[in-house]
Short mmCIF file of C-alpha atoms in Angstrom, two decimals:
data_model
loop_
_atom_site.label_atom_id
_atom_site.label_comp_id
_atom_site.label_asym_id
_atom_site.label_seq_id
_atom_site.Cartn_x
_atom_site.Cartn_y
_atom_site.Cartn_z
CA MET U 1 12.85 -9.35 0.03
CA LYS U 2 8.89 -10.43 -0.55
CA LEU U 3 6.32 -11.24 2.23
CA ALA U 4 3.26 -12.52 2.57
CA SER U 5 0.43 -13.87 5.29
CA TYR U 6 -1.14 -17.80 5.48
CA LYS U 7 -4.92 -17.36 7.44
CA SER U 8 -3.88 -17.15 11.10
CA GLY U 9 -6.60 -15.74 13.56
CA ARG U 10 -7.33 -11.33 12.11
CA ASP U 11 -3.82 -10.50 11.48
CA GLY U 12 -2.33 -14.00 10.05
CA THR U 13 1.01 -15.71 10.63
CA LEU U 14 4.01 -13.46 8.76
CA MET U 15 6.04 -15.43 6.19
CA ILE U 16 8.83 -14.92 3.76
CA VAL U 17 8.46 -15.93 0.08
CA ASP U 18 11.44 -16.42 -2.34
CA HIS U 19 11.69 -14.25 -5.37
CA THR U 20 9.70 -16.69 -7.48
CA LEU U 21 6.76 -17.00 -5.77
CA THR U 22 7.58 -20.55 -5.36
CA THR U 23 8.64 -21.29 -1.92
CA CYS U 24 8.29 -19.83 1.48
CA CYS U 25 8.79 -20.67 5.34
CA PRO U 26 7.79 -18.49 8.14
CA ALA U 27 8.73 -15.68 9.83
CA THR U 28 7.49 -16.11 13.69
CA ASP U 29 10.64 -16.18 15.25
CA ILE U 30 11.53 -12.52 14.10
CA ALA U 31 8.31 -11.23 13.55
CA SER U 32 4.75 -12.97 14.08
CA THR U 33 2.73 -10.56 11.73
CA MET U 34 2.91 -8.36 9.00
CA GLN U 35 1.97 -5.56 11.58
CA ALA U 36 4.75 -6.24 14.31
CA ALA U 37 7.44 -6.11 11.61
CA LEU U 38 6.18 -3.06 10.62
CA ASP U 39 6.67 -1.95 13.59
CA HIS U 40 9.90 -2.83 14.55
CA TRP U 41 11.15 -2.42 11.04
CA ASP U 42 14.27 -0.86 11.38
CA SER U 43 15.70 -4.18 14.10
CA VAL U 44 14.27 -6.90 12.43
CA ALA U 45 14.21 -6.06 8.92
CA ALA U 46 18.18 -6.77 8.30
CA LYS U 47 16.94 -10.43 9.86
CA LEU U 48 13.96 -10.83 7.28
CA GLU U 49 16.42 -10.30 4.34
CA GLU U 50 18.85 -12.66 5.77
CA GLN U 51 16.50 -15.53 5.55
CA TYR U 52 15.23 -14.39 2.21
CA THR U 53 18.57 -15.04 1.28
CA LEU U 54 18.53 -18.16 2.12
CA LEU U 55 15.33 -18.74 0.99
CA CYS U 56 15.82 -17.70 -2.49
CA GLU U 57 19.56 -20.08 -2.50
CA GLY U 58 17.28 -23.15 -1.95
CA LYS U 59 19.26 -23.41 1.50
CA HIS U 60 16.42 -22.84 4.29
CA SER U 61 15.50 -25.64 6.10
CA GLY U 62 12.06 -24.78 6.67
CA ALA U 63 11.11 -24.09 3.25
CA GLU U 64 7.61 -25.42 1.87
CA PRO U 65 5.82 -24.50 -1.48
CA PHE U 66 4.02 -21.10 -1.22
CA ASP U 67 0.68 -21.84 -1.64
CA THR U 68 -1.52 -18.45 -2.32
CA SER U 69 -4.87 -20.58 -1.25
CA ARG U 70 -4.00 -20.18 2.08
CA CYS U 71 -3.21 -16.18 1.77
CA ALA U 72 -4.71 -13.17 3.53
CA ALA U 73 -4.12 -10.21 2.85
CA PRO U 74 -0.01 -9.58 3.41
CA LEU U 75 -1.47 -6.69 5.98
CA PRO U 76 -4.36 -8.08 6.96
CA ARG U 77 -5.91 -4.80 8.99
CA SER U 78 -4.61 -1.85 9.29
CA PHE U 79 -4.55 1.40 11.20
CA HIS U 80 -4.81 3.69 8.07
CA TRP U 81 -6.10 3.23 4.85
CA ALA U 82 -5.90 6.04 2.47
CA ASP U 83 -6.70 5.78 -1.43
CA GLY U 84 -5.87 8.66 -3.63
CA SER U 85 -6.50 10.24 -7.16
CA ALA U 86 -3.23 10.27 -8.82
CA TYR U 87 -4.25 9.48 -12.26
CA VAL U 88 -6.13 12.27 -13.11
CA THR U 89 -6.70 11.94 -16.37
CA HIS U 90 -8.60 9.03 -15.09
CA VAL U 91 -11.03 11.19 -13.48
CA GLU U 92 -11.11 13.92 -16.33
CA LEU U 93 -12.62 11.16 -18.72
CA VAL U 94 -15.21 10.27 -15.97
CA ARG U 95 -16.34 13.42 -15.89
CA LYS U 96 -16.42 14.06 -19.56
CA ALA U 97 -18.61 11.15 -19.96
CA ARG U 98 -21.21 13.27 -17.89
CA GLY U 99 -20.54 16.53 -19.04
CA ALA U 100 -19.00 18.21 -16.45
CA GLU U 101 -15.76 20.06 -16.54
CA LEU U 102 -12.72 18.92 -14.16
CA PRO U 103 -11.53 21.77 -11.68
CA ALA U 104 -8.23 22.81 -12.33
CA SER U 105 -7.19 22.57 -8.82
CA PHE U 106 -7.40 18.28 -9.90
CA TRP U 107 -4.43 18.89 -11.36
CA GLU U 108 -2.64 20.62 -8.56
CA ASP U 109 -3.88 18.66 -5.26
CA PRO U 110 -4.45 15.73 -4.64
CA LEU U 111 -7.63 13.84 -4.17
CA VAL U 112 -7.53 11.34 -1.70
CA TYR U 113 -10.03 9.23 0.50
CA MET U 114 -9.60 7.12 4.07
CA GLY U 115 -10.84 3.54 3.30
CA ALA U 116 -11.99 0.61 4.92
CA SER U 117 -9.00 -1.06 6.88
CA ASP U 118 -10.26 -2.89 9.68
CA ALA U 119 -10.26 -5.70 7.79
CA PHE U 120 -8.89 -6.57 3.91
CA ILE U 121 -9.13 -9.56 2.22
CA GLY U 122 -6.75 -12.44 0.45
CA PRO U 123 -6.38 -12.51 -3.25
CA GLU U 124 -8.32 -15.41 -3.77
CA ASP U 125 -10.87 -14.71 -1.48
CA PRO U 126 -14.34 -13.74 -3.27
CA VAL U 127 -16.20 -10.09 -4.40
CA GLU U 128 -18.95 -10.04 -1.95
CA ALA U 129 -22.53 -8.17 -3.40
CA GLU U 130 -25.92 -8.71 -1.89
CA SER U 131 -27.10 -7.05 -5.40
CA GLU U 132 -25.95 -6.47 -8.64
CA ASP U 133 -27.93 -3.76 -8.86
CA TRP U 134 -25.24 -2.02 -7.08
CA GLY U 135 -23.31 -1.51 -9.99
CA ILE U 136 -19.90 -3.79 -8.79
CA ASP U 137 -16.53 -3.08 -10.55
CA PHE U 138 -12.98 -3.50 -9.82
CA GLU U 139 -9.91 -1.18 -9.26
CA GLY U 140 -6.32 -1.94 -10.04
CA GLU U 141 -4.21 -0.15 -7.93
CA VAL U 142 -0.69 0.00 -6.73
CA VAL U 143 -0.45 0.92 -3.30
CA VAL U 144 2.57 1.47 -0.75
CA ILE U 145 3.41 0.81 3.04
CA THR U 146 5.06 3.22 5.22
CA ASP U 147 6.75 3.21 8.82
CA ASP U 148 5.88 5.96 11.31
CA VAL U 149 5.54 9.15 9.28
CA PRO U 150 5.93 12.44 10.91
CA ALA U 151 3.01 15.00 10.44
CA GLY U 152 4.39 17.77 8.50
CA THR U 153 7.12 15.48 6.55
CA THR U 154 7.97 16.81 2.65
CA VAL U 155 7.90 15.45 -0.64
CA GLU U 156 11.49 14.75 -0.09
CA LYS U 157 12.01 13.09 2.64
CA ALA U 158 8.42 11.20 2.72
CA ALA U 159 9.96 8.29 -0.12
CA ASN U 160 12.76 7.01 2.84
CA HIS U 161 9.53 6.27 4.93
CA ILE U 162 8.59 3.21 1.48
CA LYS U 163 8.85 0.08 2.99
CA LEU U 164 6.57 -2.10 1.23
CA LEU U 165 4.69 -2.11 -2.16
CA GLY U 166 1.59 -4.49 -3.59
CA LEU U 167 -1.10 -4.55 -5.71
CA VAL U 168 -4.73 -3.89 -4.30
CA ASN U 169 -8.35 -4.26 -6.06
CA ASP U 170 -10.03 -1.83 -4.75
CA VAL U 171 -13.92 -2.42 -5.10
CA SER U 172 -15.84 0.31 -5.74
CA LEU U 173 -20.23 -0.20 -6.30
CA ARG U 174 -20.74 2.30 -8.52
CA ASN U 175 -24.28 2.35 -8.57
CA LEU U 176 -24.11 3.61 -4.73
CA ILE U 177 -21.45 6.27 -5.07
CA PRO U 178 -23.44 8.89 -6.49
CA GLY U 179 -26.17 8.74 -3.36
CA GLU U 180 -23.09 9.00 -1.31
CA LEU U 181 -21.27 12.01 -3.13
CA ALA U 182 -24.18 14.13 -3.06
CA LYS U 183 -24.30 14.05 0.77
CA GLN U 184 -20.94 15.71 0.15
CA PHE U 185 -19.13 13.25 3.05
CA GLY U 186 -17.80 10.54 0.91
CA PHE U 187 -17.26 7.13 0.06
CA TYR U 188 -18.42 4.57 2.96
CA GLN U 189 -21.17 2.18 2.09
CA SER U 190 -19.74 2.01 -1.82
CA LYS U 191 -16.75 0.79 -1.22
CA PRO U 192 -16.57 -2.51 0.72
CA TRP U 193 -13.72 -4.89 1.98
CA THR U 194 -10.83 -4.52 -0.46
CA ALA U 195 -8.32 -7.21 -1.75
CA PHE U 196 -4.47 -7.44 -1.47
CA SER U 197 -2.02 -9.00 -3.61
CA PRO U 198 -0.88 -12.37 -2.21
CA VAL U 199 2.67 -11.00 -1.52
CA LEU U 200 4.16 -7.26 -0.33
CA VAL U 201 8.23 -6.43 -1.72
CA THR U 202 10.34 -4.58 -1.03
CA PRO U 203 11.38 -1.82 -3.51
CA ASN U 204 14.63 -2.98 -3.97
CA GLU U 205 12.85 -6.64 -5.29
CA LEU U 206 11.76 -4.21 -8.60
CA GLY U 207 15.25 -2.84 -9.80
CA SER U 208 15.18 -0.01 -12.06
CA ALA U 209 10.95 -0.38 -12.77
CA TRP U 210 11.17 1.71 -9.32
CA ASP U 211 12.73 4.92 -9.43
CA GLY U 212 11.57 5.71 -5.46
CA ALA U 213 8.54 7.40 -6.86
CA ARG U 214 6.59 5.67 -9.06
CA LEU U 215 6.76 2.26 -10.21
CA HIS U 216 7.07 1.59 -13.81
CA LEU U 217 5.48 -0.98 -15.55
CA PRO U 218 2.03 -2.32 -16.86
CA LEU U 219 -0.85 -3.31 -14.59
CA ARG U 220 -2.92 -5.58 -16.19
CA ALA U 221 -6.48 -6.90 -15.87
CA THR U 222 -7.92 -9.89 -17.47
CA TYR U 223 -11.83 -9.86 -17.06
CA ASN U 224 -13.94 -13.40 -17.61
CA GLY U 225 -10.34 -14.13 -19.23
CA GLU U 226 -10.08 -11.70 -21.37
CA LEU U 227 -7.08 -9.24 -21.00
CA VAL U 228 -9.41 -5.93 -20.56
CA GLY U 229 -6.36 -3.15 -19.87
CA ALA U 230 -2.58 -3.36 -19.14
CA PRO U 231 -1.60 0.63 -18.37
CA ASN U 232 1.72 1.62 -17.26
CA ALA U 233 1.55 2.58 -13.14
CA GLY U 234 4.67 4.62 -13.83
CA GLN U 235 2.96 6.79 -16.92
CA ASP U 236 0.28 9.81 -16.65
CA MET U 237 0.64 9.38 -12.47
CA THR U 238 0.26 13.35 -11.98
CA PHE U 239 0.88 12.61 -8.10
CA ASP U 240 3.58 10.30 -7.26
CA PHE U 241 3.85 8.36 -3.65
CA PRO U 242 6.01 10.65 -1.86
CA THR U 243 3.34 13.57 -2.67
CA LEU U 244 0.50 10.94 -1.55
CA ILE U 245 2.60 10.84 1.67
CA ALA U 246 3.28 13.87 1.73
CA HIS U 247 -0.48 14.77 1.35
CA CYS U 248 -1.59 12.58 3.94
CA ALA U 249 0.74 13.26 6.79
CA LYS U 250 0.68 17.26 6.37
CA THR U 251 -1.55 18.12 9.52
CA ARG U 252 -1.34 14.67 11.36
CA SER U 253 1.32 11.89 11.68
CA LEU U 254 1.13 8.61 9.82
CA MET U 255 1.77 5.40 11.49
CA SER U 256 3.25 2.12 10.68
CA GLY U 257 1.49 0.22 8.52
CA ALA U 258 -0.20 2.82 6.81
CA VAL U 259 -1.68 1.78 3.17
CA ILE U 260 -0.77 4.32 0.37
CA GLY U 261 -2.68 3.79 -2.34
CA SER U 262 -2.69 5.23 -6.37
CA GLY U 263 -6.19 5.19 -7.38
CA THR U 264 -7.01 3.55 -10.58
CA VAL U 265 -4.15 3.04 -13.10
CA SER U 266 -5.41 4.83 -15.76
CA ASN U 267 -3.21 5.89 -19.09
CA VAL U 268 -3.99 9.27 -20.96
CA GLY U 269 -6.31 8.11 -23.89
CA SER U 270 -7.02 4.47 -22.49
CA LYS U 271 -4.66 3.52 -25.29
CA ASP U 272 -3.53 0.23 -23.36
CA GLY U 273 -6.88 -0.47 -21.80
CA SER U 274 -8.70 0.13 -18.80
CA CYS U 275 -8.20 -1.49 -14.99
CA CYS U 276 -11.70 -0.71 -14.14
CA LEU U 277 -14.69 -1.40 -16.09
CA ALA U 278 -16.39 2.42 -15.04
CA GLU U 279 -13.61 3.69 -17.60
CA ILE U 280 -14.44 1.48 -20.05
CA ARG U 281 -17.92 2.60 -19.57
CA CYS U 282 -17.07 6.30 -20.13
CA LEU U 283 -15.01 5.64 -22.89
CA GLU U 284 -18.33 4.22 -25.01
CA THR U 285 -20.46 6.78 -23.28
CA ILE U 286 -18.07 9.59 -25.48
CA ARG U 287 -18.07 7.27 -28.43
CA ASP U 288 -21.74 6.10 -28.43
CA GLY U 289 -23.65 8.30 -25.95
CA LYS U 290 -24.42 5.29 -23.45
CA PRO U 291 -22.98 2.76 -22.65
CA SER U 292 -23.14 -1.38 -23.23
CA THR U 293 -20.26 -2.91 -21.18
CA PRO U 294 -22.46 -3.95 -18.20
CA PHE U 295 -20.62 -4.04 -14.32
CA MET U 296 -19.77 -7.66 -12.59
CA SER U 297 -22.53 -10.06 -11.84
CA PHE U 298 -22.01 -12.98 -10.15
CA GLY U 299 -19.59 -15.49 -11.39
CA ASP U 300 -17.43 -13.19 -13.17
CA ARG U 301 -13.46 -12.88 -12.27
CA ILE U 302 -11.24 -10.64 -12.29
CA HIS U 303 -7.29 -11.29 -12.23
CA ILE U 304 -4.79 -8.95 -11.48
CA GLU U 305 -1.42 -8.70 -11.82
CA MET U 306 1.89 -7.14 -12.71
CA LEU U 307 4.75 -8.64 -14.70
CA ASP U 308 8.53 -8.01 -14.86
CA ALA U 309 10.19 -7.55 -17.68
CA ALA U 310 10.79 -10.97 -18.10
CA GLY U 311 7.28 -11.97 -17.78
CA SER U 312 7.40 -13.07 -13.83
CA SER U 313 4.91 -12.36 -11.82
CA ILE U 314 5.97 -9.93 -9.06
CA PHE U 315 3.05 -9.78 -6.46
CA GLY U 316 1.68 -12.94 -7.36
CA ALA U 317 -1.83 -12.10 -8.66
CA ILE U 318 -4.96 -11.22 -7.14
CA ASP U 319 -7.98 -13.60 -8.82
CA GLN U 320 -11.47 -12.96 -7.31
CA GLN U 321 -15.27 -14.24 -8.36
CA VAL U 322 -17.95 -12.40 -7.67
CA VAL U 323 -20.23 -14.08 -5.24
CA ARG U 324 -23.71 -13.30 -3.67
CA TYR U 325 -24.01 -13.23 0.23
CA GLN U 326 -27.24 -13.71 2.07
CA PRO U 327 -27.34 -11.01 5.08
CA SER U 328 -27.85 -11.91 8.58
CA ARG U 329 -31.31 -10.08 9.22
CA ASP U 330 -30.71 -10.84 13.10
#
C-alpha cells in the first residue's frame, strides 16, 4: 500500500496512491490525515488496503491522476523525528578527512539526534536558506514510521512496530555545524526542514528488497542533472532499523508516527557515489588535500529517488531547488 498527503491545512489530506504512482483517491472516509491513520492503524489498515487494491485494479470510482506537485510530506508533522547515523563508514570518512580517529564506541552504539518535526516539507518544495555561506547540503536517507513503541522494546520486537517506509532529504547547513557541535549540545540551526518522498509505503510493497530490518536497493542522488551517488541502502548499514528503534525507545516510549531515519546512505569506499556533498568533499580532501566541490548554490537542484528491480520508482522522487529566503525582521 502507498499513502500520500495532499496539501491542506497543517496536516494535509490523506490519499491512497496506486502501485505505479499514477492514480490516487482520498482516504478521508477512513482516516482524514496520515497521523489519524497511524493512531488507529490496527483498525484502519485493512480498510485502506481494500481501497488500495481497488485503485490498483482500476476499479475505484473515486480515482484521479496522482499529482506530486500537490503533495505535502506524507506525514506533514510528527511528534517525534529521530535521525540516526547508521552508516558508520560515513562518519569514519568525515573524521578521516579532518585527521580525527573514530572512537570504537561508534561501531557499538548508535548515534542519534532529534530533528525538527513540527513541520516537514513536500517532495517538490524548495530548500530555503538565507545565505549560501551556510554550506547548504543534501542528505539522502531512508526512514521508517512506527506505531506506538513501548519503552524498553527489544530489537527483536522493534521490527513489528515498523508500519511505513519512505525517503527524506535531511538538509544540512554544514558551515553552521562546527559551531553548534563545539557547544556539545547537538544540531539545531544547522538542521532546517526535512523534505519527504511523495509517498510512504507499507513493507509488503518492497518484496524481497526489505528483509524486515534493511532496505536492499540503491538510493539515487542526482545533483544538477548528474548522478552523483547510488549506494545500496542495505549494505554497510551498521545499525539496522530495529536496532535504531530499540535504541530510541530504551528509556521512553515512542508515539505513533515516530519517524526514525537511517542517516546518510553510504557504502564503504563510496564506490557507488555519495548521497551528500560533504562525503564527496571528504574524498577530495583525502585525495588532494582540499575539497574542490562547493556546497549548494541558489538555483541548484537535487533529485533523490529509489527504483525497484524493474526500474520503477517506489516512493516517487524528491526534487528540490535551492532558493534564497528573505526573513522578516519584524
